[in-house]
Structures are given as structure tokens and as C-alpha cells.
């Protein structure tokens, strides 16, 4: 178009001023046009070498149109790139926040990226360890064997010495172009629970098997031998004793399992403490058969909020234990002290006491310091586990102080939210039996 206009102007000049002038004008026009295009090509080339966003050159004539197209293209591309960068950042953030450890490995098992959890599981540092072979940094033999095996169908259970013996479940998932995703999960707590479950089943079986063996032994004897009536009666009594023992174990197990699944104890039900303690004292006296001095020292003024049957069971267990583990002639003292901020129920005894190494384990199921003494007094080894559970459910704590040969103090402390002023103040209860 421009060339056609130039030719027309040259042709007009050719006719007005002669052929030479016409040709000079035409050639001059072509040279100007060429310079114009060269200038824009140069600007384009410079920009293409270093395409700074938003710095697309401006031009005139046809170049104005070309540059505006380029500007539009560059803007769209820029937007897409920003979108992509944002998505990448989001993915990385999600990867970092993932509660499991994530490590991306290349075909040679070199670290390409890992998240914070993987850093803490494997003691890695994403800043300095990227590009390093993972097995140079995590040298535990079973882990190295797993990474090198190429068989990743099953996860590896990795037992480490870190943090007091943390256990991780590690699995490699191959993907893409020979890359691998290594996932790690801390299963320490799950493993401990599983061990506890196994121990518990083993303990229950053992506890029940002992009386069962005795029972079936007696049954066998009665069946095989002709026993005189007195002997038979003795055997029957022993069998009934074993039956009772099994019953007590099953009852306590049921209590524990009910407590585990029961809804939280109420915060709006009053448990009248003083009458409850009076009852416990009477029961303790009955159990003692007059062989102990049972003292009740309770300050009236405050009651508890919670499940009455549970609180009675927890306090009853502590009182019963005090009688069972105190030799004849000893003293069992039940105290109740309460203010609006804290309430304490305690049982002191002058009994056999407990050596310090046993104290932290007393609330474990079936833990007993002296198995035969516990059995002889009808114990199941579950009493303090039940007490602990009930107190937990009432946000209360159990404090145990004891000295072997001197006596023990078991104290349950209740928080302010479980304490309520007594409805009607009964007269002070400080009677001694
Ligand atoms: P058990 O049925 O054996 O009494 P518990 O769970 O009630 O089971 O108690 C666990 C163990 O704690 C008991 O076997 C005993 O060794 C010890 N124990 C509990 N209370 C006392 C106490 N007042 N004095 C001495 N030892 C106690």
C-alpha cells in the first residue's frame, strides 16, 4: 500500500518535473521506508532478546498493529505464568502443611524436595540436603534395604532411636518419569496402643485362666475320687471362692469398659458428700470387722457435681484398699476438705505402704505390688485403674504418697467447676469409730 502510494507520487513528479526527479523521489521514499522498518525490527529484536514484561516497544504504521498484538499476547502469557506460579506456591504450601512426611526423590533416589514433617522425621534440611542421595543421610540398614529393594508394595515399619524410640510407617510410591514419592507417618502412639491392647488381652486371659484351672482341677478330683462329705464341702467352698474371683474380675472389666464408653459425668448433678462418706465409713468398719480404727474427718460446706455412683465407687475403692493393706490394729483416716476453689478427698492409712518404684505404675490395669496379698484380700488389680478413670472423667487428679512399712495417702483433688456449696449444712461430722 505504502509502496503503491510512493509509486503514484513518483509518477506525478515524473510528469511535473521530469523523469530524474520522479526516480529520485521514489528511491528516497523506498530508503525512508526501509529505515522505518529496520528501526522497528531492531526494537523488536532487542525486546525479544530480553522480553521484559510490560516493556513491549511502541511503533507506528503497521508496526503499531504488530506491537499491540505482541503486547496483548505477552499480557495473556504473563497472566498465565502468574497463575501457574500461584498454583505452585499453593501446592508447596499444601505439601508443607501435610501432617505426613513427604519427600520427592529422583531416579537415583536423590532428594528433590521435602516438607517440614519429613525434615523432622528424617532429620533433613531442605536448604542443604536437596540433591543428596537420601540413603546417605538416613543410613539405618532396614531403611536403606527398603529404598534399594525396588519392592514398595508394603510399607516399612521403621523403629528409630529418635525422640525416645519413635516409630514411622514409611512407604515409597513410584510415579512419573522414574520419580518416587516417599511418605512417612508417625505411628508411635498407635503402636503403643496396640501393645497395650495385646498386653491387656494377655493379662485378662492369664487372670481368668488361673481360677479356671483351679476350678477344673477340683471338678476333676470330685469326679474321679470318692470323697467323704466333709472333703467334698471343702472342695465346693474352694470352687465357689474361685468362681467369685472370676466374677469380680469380669465385673471390674465391665465397669472399666462402661466407663470408657459412658457420656461425660454431669455438671449439674449434686453428689452429697458427707452422707456418702458416712456410708463409706460404715462399709470400711464392716470390712475391717473391728480390727482397725476407722476415722472420718469431714468439713461440711461443699458438695461435688458429677455422677454419684462413680464418685462413690472411686472413693469406696480407696477406702477398701486402705483397710485391705493395713494390718490389724492399724488406722484408716478418711478426710474431706473443700473450698470454692479446690476439694480434696483423702484416705490415710498406717498400713504396709508402697516402695517408691511401684507408685507410678499402681493405676495400670492388673498391676499389683504383691500378687498373693492382693488375691488373698479379694483384689482384682483393677481397682486403682477404675479410680483413675473415674477421677479423669471428673477432671480430678489422684495423688499417691507412701512409704514402705509406714503407710499410704491416696488423695483425689477436684477442680473448682466440680465444687458446689452444700445445699443445707449438716452438723459437723467428725466422729471417730
Ligand atoms: P488390688 O485389687 O490388687 O488391690 P488395686 O488396683 O486396687 O488392685 O491396687 C493396685 C495395687 O496397689 C495393689 O495390689 C497394692 O499392691 C497397691 N495398693 C493399693 N492401695 C494400697 C494401700 N492403701 N496400701 C498399700 N498398697 C496399696
Tab-separated table of C-alpha atoms and ligand atoms in Angstrom:
chain	number	residue	atom	x	y	z
A	1	UNK	CA	0.000	0.000	0.000
A	2	UNK	CA	2.770	2.440	1.073
A	3	UNK	CA	4.861	1.331	-1.927
A	4	UNK	CA	1.879	1.961	-4.263
A	5	UNK	CA	1.455	5.487	-2.824
A	6	UNK	CA	5.193	6.154	-3.291
A	7	UNK	CA	4.981	4.968	-6.914
A	8	UNK	CA	1.972	7.240	-7.533
A	9	UNK	CA	3.787	10.277	-6.028
A	10	UNK	CA	6.897	9.469	-8.140
A	11	UNK	CA	4.783	9.107	-11.276
A	12	UNK	CA	3.125	12.528	-10.660
A	13	UNK	CA	6.559	14.145	-10.083
A	14	UNK	CA	7.878	12.387	-13.189
A	15	UNK	CA	5.186	14.145	-15.239
A	16	UNK	CA	5.525	17.501	-13.460
A	17	UNK	CA	9.318	17.806	-13.007
A	18	UNK	CA	10.758	15.178	-15.320
A	19	UNK	CA	11.898	11.515	-15.024
A	20	UNK	CA	15.025	12.101	-12.886
A	21	UNK	CA	13.152	13.963	-10.177
A	22	UNK	CA	10.471	11.263	-10.218
A	23	UNK	CA	13.070	8.450	-9.767
A	24	UNK	CA	14.936	10.355	-7.045
A	25	UNK	CA	11.713	10.910	-5.137
A	26	UNK	CA	10.751	7.215	-5.483
A	27	UNK	CA	14.186	5.949	-4.377
A	28	UNK	CA	14.219	8.407	-1.441
A	29	UNK	CA	10.784	7.165	-0.369
A	30	UNK	CA	11.885	3.489	-0.539
A	31	UNK	CA	15.009	4.229	1.527
A	32	UNK	CA	12.900	6.046	4.190
A	33	UNK	CA	10.507	3.093	4.296
A	34	UNK	CA	13.368	0.659	4.704
A	35	UNK	CA	14.867	2.727	7.534
A	36	UNK	CA	11.454	2.847	9.214
A	37	UNK	CA	11.132	-0.980	9.088
A	38	UNK	CA	14.748	-1.546	10.128
A	39	UNK	CA	14.231	0.671	13.175
A	40	UNK	CA	11.189	-1.365	14.280
A	41	UNK	CA	12.841	-4.727	13.514
A	42	UNK	CA	15.747	-3.593	15.651
A	43	UNK	CA	13.396	-2.621	18.510
A	44	UNK	CA	11.607	-5.979	18.219
A	45	UNK	CA	14.883	-7.940	18.187
A	46	UNK	CA	16.119	-6.111	21.269
A	47	UNK	CA	12.906	-6.822	23.147
A	48	UNK	CA	12.860	-10.482	22.087
A	49	UNK	CA	16.389	-10.917	23.426
A	50	UNK	CA	15.285	-9.608	26.816
A	51	UNK	CA	11.492	-9.757	26.924
A	52	UNK	CA	10.728	-7.570	29.930
A	53	UNK	CA	7.037	-7.835	30.859
A	54	UNK	CA	5.139	-4.606	30.082
A	55	UNK	CA	8.075	-3.161	28.072
A	56	UNK	CA	6.909	-4.181	24.569
A	57	UNK	CA	8.223	-1.461	22.137
A	58	UNK	CA	5.783	1.021	20.641
A	59	UNK	CA	5.725	1.589	16.868
A	60	UNK	CA	3.984	3.441	14.100
A	61	UNK	CA	2.264	2.339	10.929
A	62	UNK	CA	1.916	-1.385	10.505
A	63	UNK	CA	4.320	-1.868	13.437
A	64	UNK	CA	1.834	-0.269	15.762
A	65	UNK	CA	-0.564	-3.113	14.963
A	66	UNK	CA	2.176	-5.794	15.281
A	67	UNK	CA	3.379	-4.439	18.631
A	68	UNK	CA	-0.126	-4.148	20.022
A	69	UNK	CA	-0.724	-7.844	19.129
A	70	UNK	CA	2.557	-8.721	20.798
A	71	UNK	CA	1.626	-6.659	23.837
A	72	UNK	CA	-1.701	-8.499	24.135
A	73	UNK	CA	-0.012	-11.913	23.728
A	74	UNK	CA	2.598	-11.002	26.294
A	75	UNK	CA	-0.077	-9.911	28.787
A	76	UNK	CA	-2.058	-13.156	28.434
A	77	UNK	CA	1.115	-15.197	28.803
A	78	UNK	CA	2.176	-13.186	31.814
A	79	UNK	CA	-1.172	-13.725	33.487
A	80	UNK	CA	-0.970	-17.482	32.847
A	81	UNK	CA	2.515	-17.545	34.296
A	82	UNK	CA	1.418	-15.711	37.431
A	83	UNK	CA	-1.491	-18.131	37.793
A	84	UNK	CA	0.894	-21.057	37.431
A	85	UNK	CA	3.303	-19.621	39.977
A	86	UNK	CA	0.427	-19.089	42.423
A	87	UNK	CA	-0.770	-22.684	41.936
A	88	UNK	CA	2.756	-23.946	42.509
A	89	UNK	CA	3.062	-21.928	45.714
A	90	UNK	CA	-0.307	-23.303	46.875
A	91	UNK	CA	0.806	-26.880	46.138
A	92	UNK	CA	4.041	-26.346	48.021
A	93	UNK	CA	2.198	-24.841	50.963
A	94	UNK	CA	-0.223	-27.802	50.995
A	95	UNK	CA	2.748	-30.182	50.807
A	96	UNK	CA	4.464	-28.394	53.685
A	97	UNK	CA	1.333	-28.397	55.830
A	98	UNK	CA	0.703	-32.111	55.255
A	99	UNK	CA	0.838	-33.923	58.606
A	100	UNK	CA	2.720	-36.821	56.985
A	101	UNK	CA	6.298	-36.547	55.809
A	102	UNK	CA	6.673	-36.146	52.023
A	103	UNK	CA	9.995	-36.497	50.150
A	104	UNK	CA	10.270	-36.318	46.359
A	105	UNK	CA	13.129	-38.471	45.056
A	106	UNK	CA	14.605	-38.572	41.563
A	107	UNK	CA	15.508	-41.744	39.641
A	108	UNK	CA	18.768	-42.030	41.666
A	109	UNK	CA	16.988	-41.557	44.994
A	110	UNK	CA	18.329	-38.040	45.381
A	111	UNK	CA	16.174	-35.593	47.299
A	112	UNK	CA	14.348	-33.123	45.054
A	113	UNK	CA	12.093	-31.660	47.713
A	114	UNK	CA	10.720	-32.488	51.159
A	115	UNK	CA	8.235	-30.953	53.562
A	116	UNK	CA	8.690	-29.833	57.179
A	117	UNK	CA	7.353	-33.107	58.632
A	118	UNK	CA	9.839	-35.172	56.575
A	119	UNK	CA	12.599	-32.822	57.761
A	120	UNK	CA	11.759	-33.674	61.355
A	121	UNK	CA	11.156	-37.416	60.722
A	122	UNK	CA	14.473	-37.960	58.924
A	123	UNK	CA	16.470	-35.077	60.355
A	124	UNK	CA	16.763	-33.445	56.917
A	125	UNK	CA	17.270	-29.829	55.941
A	126	UNK	CA	15.599	-28.851	52.700
A	127	UNK	CA	18.052	-25.957	52.219
A	128	UNK	CA	21.209	-28.065	52.326
A	129	UNK	CA	20.095	-31.622	51.519
A	130	UNK	CA	18.380	-31.158	48.161
A	131	UNK	CA	20.352	-33.124	45.558
A	132	UNK	CA	21.829	-35.507	48.157
A	133	UNK	CA	21.098	-39.271	47.974
A	134	UNK	CA	18.558	-39.927	50.755
A	135	UNK	CA	20.313	-43.087	51.953
A	136	UNK	CA	23.494	-41.093	52.619
A	137	UNK	CA	21.533	-39.075	55.143
A	138	UNK	CA	19.325	-41.865	56.539
A	139	UNK	CA	21.664	-44.810	56.972
A	140	UNK	CA	19.549	-47.152	59.089
A	141	UNK	CA	20.093	-50.590	57.438
A	142	UNK	CA	16.428	-51.642	57.133
A	143	UNK	CA	15.594	-48.254	55.603
A	144	UNK	CA	18.468	-48.448	53.101
A	145	UNK	CA	17.428	-52.013	52.168
A	146	UNK	CA	13.832	-50.869	51.628
A	147	UNK	CA	14.799	-47.904	49.428
A	148	UNK	CA	17.156	-50.072	47.347
A	149	UNK	CA	14.824	-53.093	47.104
A	150	UNK	CA	12.546	-51.583	44.471
A	151	UNK	CA	9.654	-53.528	46.035
A	152	UNK	CA	7.364	-50.941	47.580
A	153	UNK	CA	4.108	-52.905	47.751
A	154	UNK	CA	4.167	-52.861	51.570
A	155	UNK	CA	5.118	-50.006	53.876
A	156	UNK	CA	8.173	-50.316	56.103
A	157	UNK	CA	7.829	-50.045	59.874
A	158	UNK	CA	10.839	-48.003	60.847
A	159	UNK	CA	11.823	-48.111	64.510
A	160	UNK	CA	14.202	-45.285	65.274
A	161	UNK	CA	16.105	-44.160	68.332
A	162	UNK	CA	14.872	-40.599	67.875
A	163	UNK	CA	12.619	-38.900	70.433
A	164	UNK	CA	12.623	-41.851	72.830
A	165	UNK	CA	12.036	-44.511	70.153
A	166	UNK	CA	9.711	-43.019	67.545
A	167	UNK	CA	8.164	-45.483	65.081
A	168	UNK	CA	7.388	-44.410	61.492
A	169	UNK	CA	5.429	-46.122	58.768
A	170	UNK	CA	7.325	-45.398	55.548
A	171	UNK	CA	6.094	-46.096	52.024
A	172	UNK	CA	7.577	-45.298	48.615
A	173	UNK	CA	5.239	-44.640	45.693
A	174	UNK	CA	6.874	-44.590	42.259
A	175	UNK	CA	5.352	-42.061	39.835
A	176	UNK	CA	6.008	-40.087	36.666
A	177	UNK	CA	9.370	-40.430	34.969
A	178	UNK	CA	11.158	-42.799	37.418
A	179	UNK	CA	10.492	-40.372	40.269
A	180	UNK	CA	9.397	-41.523	43.713
A	181	UNK	CA	7.266	-40.121	46.461
A	182	UNK	CA	8.336	-41.184	49.945
A	183	UNK	CA	5.628	-40.832	52.589
A	184	UNK	CA	6.290	-41.193	56.313
A	185	UNK	CA	3.804	-41.253	59.175
A	186	UNK	CA	4.482	-41.199	62.915
A	187	UNK	CA	2.735	-44.318	64.291
A	188	UNK	CA	4.418	-44.336	67.708
A	189	UNK	CA	1.159	-43.695	69.580
A	190	UNK	CA	-0.774	-46.269	67.545
A	191	UNK	CA	1.927	-48.863	68.123
A	192	UNK	CA	1.898	-48.175	71.860
A	193	UNK	CA	-1.890	-48.538	71.934
A	194	UNK	CA	-1.625	-51.804	70.030
A	195	UNK	CA	0.985	-53.084	72.504
A	196	UNK	CA	-1.253	-52.043	75.396
A	197	UNK	CA	-4.200	-53.839	73.795
A	198	UNK	CA	-2.157	-57.019	73.330
A	199	UNK	CA	-0.838	-56.876	76.911
A	200	UNK	CA	-4.344	-56.285	78.201
A	201	UNK	CA	-5.804	-59.302	76.386
A	202	UNK	CA	-2.885	-61.426	77.609
A	203	UNK	CA	-3.400	-60.184	81.192
A	204	UNK	CA	-7.147	-60.805	81.171
A	205	UNK	CA	-6.622	-64.309	79.808
A	206	UNK	CA	-3.991	-65.023	82.433
A	207	UNK	CA	-6.090	-63.617	85.285
A	208	UNK	CA	-9.102	-65.708	84.299
A	209	UNK	CA	-7.163	-68.833	83.474
A	210	UNK	CA	-5.715	-69.205	86.962
A	211	UNK	CA	-9.060	-69.600	88.785
A	212	UNK	CA	-10.418	-71.628	85.860
A	213	UNK	CA	-7.546	-74.098	86.136
A	214	UNK	CA	-8.136	-74.438	89.879
A	215	UNK	CA	-11.870	-74.925	89.306
A	216	UNK	CA	-11.483	-77.610	86.674
A	217	UNK	CA	-8.819	-79.343	88.807
A	218	UNK	CA	-11.265	-79.635	91.709
A	219	UNK	CA	-14.052	-80.787	89.401
A	220	UNK	CA	-11.800	-83.496	88.014
A	221	UNK	CA	-10.899	-84.649	91.548
A	222	UNK	CA	-14.543	-84.770	92.661
A	223	UNK	CA	-15.467	-86.728	89.535
A	224	UNK	CA	-12.642	-89.250	89.843
A	225	UNK	CA	-12.430	-89.800	93.619
A	226	UNK	CA	-14.918	-90.933	96.210
A	227	UNK	CA	-14.613	-88.120	98.756
A	228	UNK	CA	-16.078	-88.029	102.222
A	229	UNK	CA	-18.794	-85.354	102.683
A	230	UNK	CA	-16.547	-83.001	104.680
A	231	UNK	CA	-13.851	-83.094	101.978
A	232	UNK	CA	-16.449	-82.532	99.279
A	233	UNK	CA	-17.780	-79.498	101.159
A	234	UNK	CA	-14.274	-78.058	101.499
A	235	UNK	CA	-13.689	-78.508	97.789
A	236	UNK	CA	-17.033	-76.931	96.956
A	237	UNK	CA	-16.159	-73.929	99.108
A	238	UNK	CA	-12.812	-73.533	97.357
A	239	UNK	CA	-14.519	-73.792	93.986
A	240	UNK	CA	-17.105	-71.183	94.966
A	241	UNK	CA	-14.213	-68.900	96.001
A	242	UNK	CA	-12.598	-69.246	92.573
A	243	UNK	CA	-15.975	-68.627	90.903
A	244	UNK	CA	-16.374	-65.432	92.948
A	245	UNK	CA	-12.895	-64.334	91.962
A	246	UNK	CA	-13.714	-64.709	88.285
A	247	UNK	CA	-16.961	-62.852	88.828
A	248	UNK	CA	-15.134	-59.931	90.472
A	249	UNK	CA	-12.641	-59.714	87.597
A	250	UNK	CA	-15.408	-59.741	84.995
A	251	UNK	CA	-17.408	-57.147	86.979
A	252	UNK	CA	-14.394	-54.815	87.189
A	253	UNK	CA	-13.654	-55.272	83.474
A	254	UNK	CA	-17.253	-54.415	82.663
A	255	UNK	CA	-17.059	-51.339	84.906
A	256	UNK	CA	-13.947	-50.183	83.054
A	257	UNK	CA	-15.476	-50.720	79.644
A	258	UNK	CA	-18.700	-48.943	80.695
A	259	UNK	CA	-16.632	-46.004	81.934
A	260	UNK	CA	-14.770	-45.870	78.634
A	261	UNK	CA	-17.935	-45.578	76.600
A	262	UNK	CA	-20.130	-43.621	79.049
A	263	UNK	CA	-21.011	-39.983	78.333
A	264	UNK	CA	-19.225	-37.315	80.384
A	265	UNK	CA	-20.349	-37.137	84.009
A	266	UNK	CA	-22.980	-34.428	84.526
A	267	UNK	CA	-22.062	-30.950	85.729
A	268	UNK	CA	-25.487	-30.282	87.148
A	269	UNK	CA	-25.997	-33.249	89.479
A	270	UNK	CA	-25.118	-32.784	93.115
A	271	UNK	CA	-23.325	-35.557	94.967
A	272	UNK	CA	-23.922	-35.051	98.683
A	273	UNK	CA	-20.515	-35.835	100.092
A	274	UNK	CA	-20.979	-36.021	103.850
A	275	UNK	CA	-23.706	-38.718	103.809
A	276	UNK	CA	-21.665	-40.582	101.213
A	277	UNK	CA	-18.587	-40.532	103.457
A	278	UNK	CA	-20.647	-41.720	106.420
A	279	UNK	CA	-21.747	-44.669	104.339
A	280	UNK	CA	-18.175	-45.437	103.258
A	281	UNK	CA	-17.007	-45.371	106.842
A	282	UNK	CA	-19.697	-47.877	107.858
A	283	UNK	CA	-18.663	-50.145	104.985
A	284	UNK	CA	-14.995	-49.855	105.970
A	285	UNK	CA	-15.861	-50.831	109.529
A	286	UNK	CA	-17.796	-53.821	108.269
A	287	UNK	CA	-14.877	-54.918	106.075
A	288	UNK	CA	-12.411	-54.435	108.928
A	289	UNK	CA	-14.570	-56.401	111.338
A	290	UNK	CA	-13.460	-54.092	114.128
A	291	UNK	CA	-9.788	-54.812	113.566
A	292	UNK	CA	-8.922	-51.216	112.556
A	293	UNK	CA	-9.580	-47.763	113.842
A	294	UNK	CA	-11.605	-46.016	111.133
A	295	UNK	CA	-11.706	-42.205	111.438
A	296	UNK	CA	-13.866	-39.827	109.433
A	297	UNK	CA	-12.868	-36.166	109.428
A	298	UNK	CA	-15.072	-34.247	107.007
A	299	UNK	CA	-15.642	-30.497	106.768
A	300	UNK	CA	-19.187	-29.843	105.634
A	301	UNK	CA	-19.898	-26.878	103.365
A	302	UNK	CA	-19.254	-28.141	99.871
A	303	UNK	CA	-20.542	-30.950	97.674
A	304	UNK	CA	-19.387	-32.259	94.308
A	305	UNK	CA	-21.001	-32.174	90.877
A	306	UNK	CA	-20.850	-35.411	88.914
A	307	UNK	CA	-22.024	-38.990	88.717
A	308	UNK	CA	-22.797	-40.195	92.254
A	309	UNK	CA	-22.296	-43.920	91.541
A	310	UNK	CA	-18.865	-43.227	90.009
A	311	UNK	CA	-17.671	-40.957	92.800
A	312	UNK	CA	-18.912	-43.447	95.408
A	313	UNK	CA	-17.088	-46.239	93.582
A	314	UNK	CA	-13.773	-44.305	93.349
A	315	UNK	CA	-13.825	-43.189	96.991
A	316	UNK	CA	-15.028	-46.640	98.099
A	317	UNK	CA	-12.127	-48.323	96.300
A	318	UNK	CA	-9.574	-46.129	98.069
A	319	UNK	CA	-11.146	-46.748	101.482
A	320	UNK	CA	-11.407	-50.512	100.887
A	321	UNK	CA	-7.762	-50.667	99.793
A	322	UNK	CA	-6.682	-48.824	102.933
A	323	UNK	CA	-8.400	-51.461	105.096
A	324	UNK	CA	-7.085	-54.372	102.968
A	325	UNK	CA	-3.484	-53.196	103.043
A	326	UNK	CA	-3.379	-52.206	106.724
A	327	UNK	CA	-2.563	-54.910	109.257
A	328	UNK	CA	-4.903	-55.434	112.196
A	329	UNK	CA	-4.722	-52.707	114.817
A	330	UNK	CA	-3.833	-50.021	112.245
A	331	UNK	CA	-5.669	-46.816	111.457
A	332	UNK	CA	-7.609	-45.693	108.378
A	333	UNK	CA	-8.415	-41.977	108.262
A	334	UNK	CA	-10.868	-40.532	105.718
A	335	UNK	CA	-10.704	-36.743	105.254
A	336	UNK	CA	-12.698	-34.238	103.191
A	337	UNK	CA	-11.520	-30.644	102.800
A	338	UNK	CA	-13.222	-28.283	100.384
A	339	UNK	CA	-13.320	-24.627	99.437
A	340	UNK	CA	-14.869	-22.953	96.403
A	341	UNK	CA	-11.532	-23.392	94.563
A	342	UNK	CA	-10.474	-26.930	95.356
A	343	UNK	CA	-11.747	-30.015	97.138
A	344	UNK	CA	-9.703	-32.931	98.409
A	345	UNK	CA	-10.847	-36.368	99.460
A	346	UNK	CA	-8.042	-38.340	101.092
A	347	UNK	CA	-7.533	-41.701	102.730
A	348	UNK	CA	-4.542	-42.124	105.053
A	349	UNK	CA	-3.594	-45.478	106.414
A	350	UNK	CA	-0.891	-46.829	108.710
A	351	UNK	CA	-0.568	-49.939	106.566
A	352	UNK	CA	2.145	-51.800	104.689
A	353	UNK	CA	2.976	-48.845	102.416
A	354	UNK	CA	4.416	-48.992	98.916
A	355	UNK	CA	8.042	-48.759	97.739
A	356	UNK	CA	8.637	-45.687	95.527
A	357	UNK	CA	9.362	-47.644	92.310
A	358	UNK	CA	5.826	-49.096	92.292
A	359	UNK	CA	3.925	-45.851	92.828
A	360	UNK	CA	3.886	-44.576	89.205
A	361	UNK	CA	2.516	-47.929	87.972
A	362	UNK	CA	-0.241	-48.554	90.540
A	363	UNK	CA	-3.067	-47.318	88.289
A	364	UNK	CA	-2.091	-49.676	85.420
A	365	UNK	CA	-4.569	-52.472	84.864
A	366	UNK	CA	-3.624	-55.625	86.805
A	367	UNK	CA	-0.542	-54.022	88.359
A	368	UNK	CA	-0.023	-55.299	91.881
A	369	UNK	CA	2.904	-54.905	94.264
A	370	UNK	CA	2.248	-58.204	95.978
A	371	UNK	CA	0.101	-60.517	93.888
A	372	UNK	CA	-0.677	-63.025	96.615
A	373	UNK	CA	-1.618	-60.370	99.188
A	374	UNK	CA	-3.921	-58.709	96.640
A	375	UNK	CA	-5.538	-62.071	95.848
A	376	UNK	CA	-5.840	-63.098	99.489
A	377	UNK	CA	-7.898	-59.970	100.185
A	378	UNK	CA	-10.113	-60.427	97.111
A	379	UNK	CA	-8.284	-57.955	94.857
A	380	UNK	CA	-8.501	-57.947	91.081
A	381	UNK	CA	-5.701	-55.485	90.322
A	382	UNK	CA	-8.212	-53.240	88.578
A	383	UNK	CA	-9.391	-51.069	91.492
A	384	UNK	CA	-6.974	-48.164	91.076
A	385	UNK	CA	-7.354	-48.255	87.276
A	386	UNK	CA	-11.080	-47.707	87.826
A	387	UNK	CA	-10.387	-44.930	90.361
A	388	UNK	CA	-8.045	-43.146	87.942
A	389	UNK	CA	-10.568	-43.398	85.136
A	390	UNK	CA	-13.424	-42.009	87.214
A	391	UNK	CA	-11.291	-39.147	88.522
A	392	UNK	CA	-10.148	-38.280	84.983
A	393	UNK	CA	-13.738	-38.140	83.883
A	394	UNK	CA	-14.387	-35.619	86.661
A	395	UNK	CA	-11.242	-33.598	85.776
A	396	UNK	CA	-9.830	-34.681	89.147
A	397	UNK	CA	-6.333	-35.956	89.897
A	398	UNK	CA	-5.006	-38.757	92.081
A	399	UNK	CA	-2.018	-38.080	94.291
A	400	UNK	CA	-0.294	-41.034	95.969
A	401	UNK	CA	2.212	-40.693	98.778
A	402	UNK	CA	3.542	-43.736	100.531
A	403	UNK	CA	6.425	-45.176	102.448
A	404	UNK	CA	7.021	-48.908	102.637
A	405	UNK	CA	6.218	-50.207	106.112
A	406	UNK	CA	4.788	-46.888	107.298
A	407	UNK	CA	1.540	-46.291	105.441
A	408	UNK	CA	-0.004	-44.525	102.468
A	409	UNK	CA	-2.019	-41.478	101.497
A	410	UNK	CA	-4.287	-41.547	98.460
A	411	UNK	CA	-5.790	-38.119	97.679
A	412	UNK	CA	-8.320	-37.184	94.975
A	413	UNK	CA	-8.375	-33.469	94.093
A	414	UNK	CA	-11.373	-31.942	92.355
A	415	UNK	CA	-11.304	-28.638	90.430
A	416	UNK	CA	-13.491	-25.581	91.118
A	417	UNK	CA	-16.002	-26.393	88.368
A	418	UNK	CA	-16.922	-29.644	90.162
A	419	UNK	CA	-17.483	-27.976	93.558
A	420	UNK	CA	-20.798	-26.583	94.760
A	421	UNK	CA	-21.818	-25.182	98.164
A	422	UNK	CA	-23.716	-27.753	100.214
A	423	UNK	CA	-27.480	-27.278	99.960
A	424	UNK	CA	-28.199	-27.468	103.666
A	425	UNK	CA	-25.325	-27.568	106.056
A	426	UNK	CA	-25.357	-30.757	108.093
A	427	UNK	CA	-23.761	-30.612	111.532
A	428	UNK	CA	-20.003	-31.130	111.525
A	429	UNK	CA	-19.067	-34.725	111.000
A	430	UNK	CA	-16.009	-35.547	112.995
A	431	UNK	CA	-16.908	-38.677	114.757
A	432	UNK	CA	-14.408	-41.355	115.460
A	433	UNK	CA	-15.236	-45.012	115.397
B	1	LIG	P1	-5.922	-54.728	94.033
B	1	LIG	O1	-7.202	-55.342	93.662
B	1	LIG	O2	-4.766	-55.631	93.830
B	1	LIG	O3	-5.938	-54.075	95.366
B	1	LIG	P2	-5.720	-52.038	93.017
B	1	LIG	O4	-5.704	-51.547	91.652
B	1	LIG	O5	-6.788	-51.545	93.935
B	1	LIG	O6	-5.710	-53.602	92.929
B	1	LIG	O7	-4.333	-51.680	93.668
B	1	LIG	C1	-3.149	-51.984	92.980
B	1	LIG	C2	-2.039	-52.321	93.946
B	1	LIG	O8	-1.686	-51.146	94.669
B	1	LIG	C3	-2.413	-53.306	94.991
B	1	LIG	O9	-2.236	-54.639	94.552
B	1	LIG	C4	-1.443	-52.970	96.098
B	1	LIG	O10	-0.213	-53.592	95.874
B	1	LIG	C5	-1.262	-51.482	95.963
B	1	LIG	N1	-2.091	-50.711	96.914
B	1	LIG	C6	-3.269	-50.106	96.678
B	1	LIG	N2	-3.715	-49.446	97.750
B	1	LIG	C7	-2.776	-49.638	98.720
B	1	LIG	C8	-2.649	-49.198	100.096
B	1	LIG	N3	-3.560	-48.430	100.674
B	1	LIG	N4	-1.534	-49.582	100.753
B	1	LIG	C9	-0.597	-50.344	100.167
B	1	LIG	N5	-0.664	-50.795	98.907
B	1	LIG	C10	-1.745	-50.432	98.191
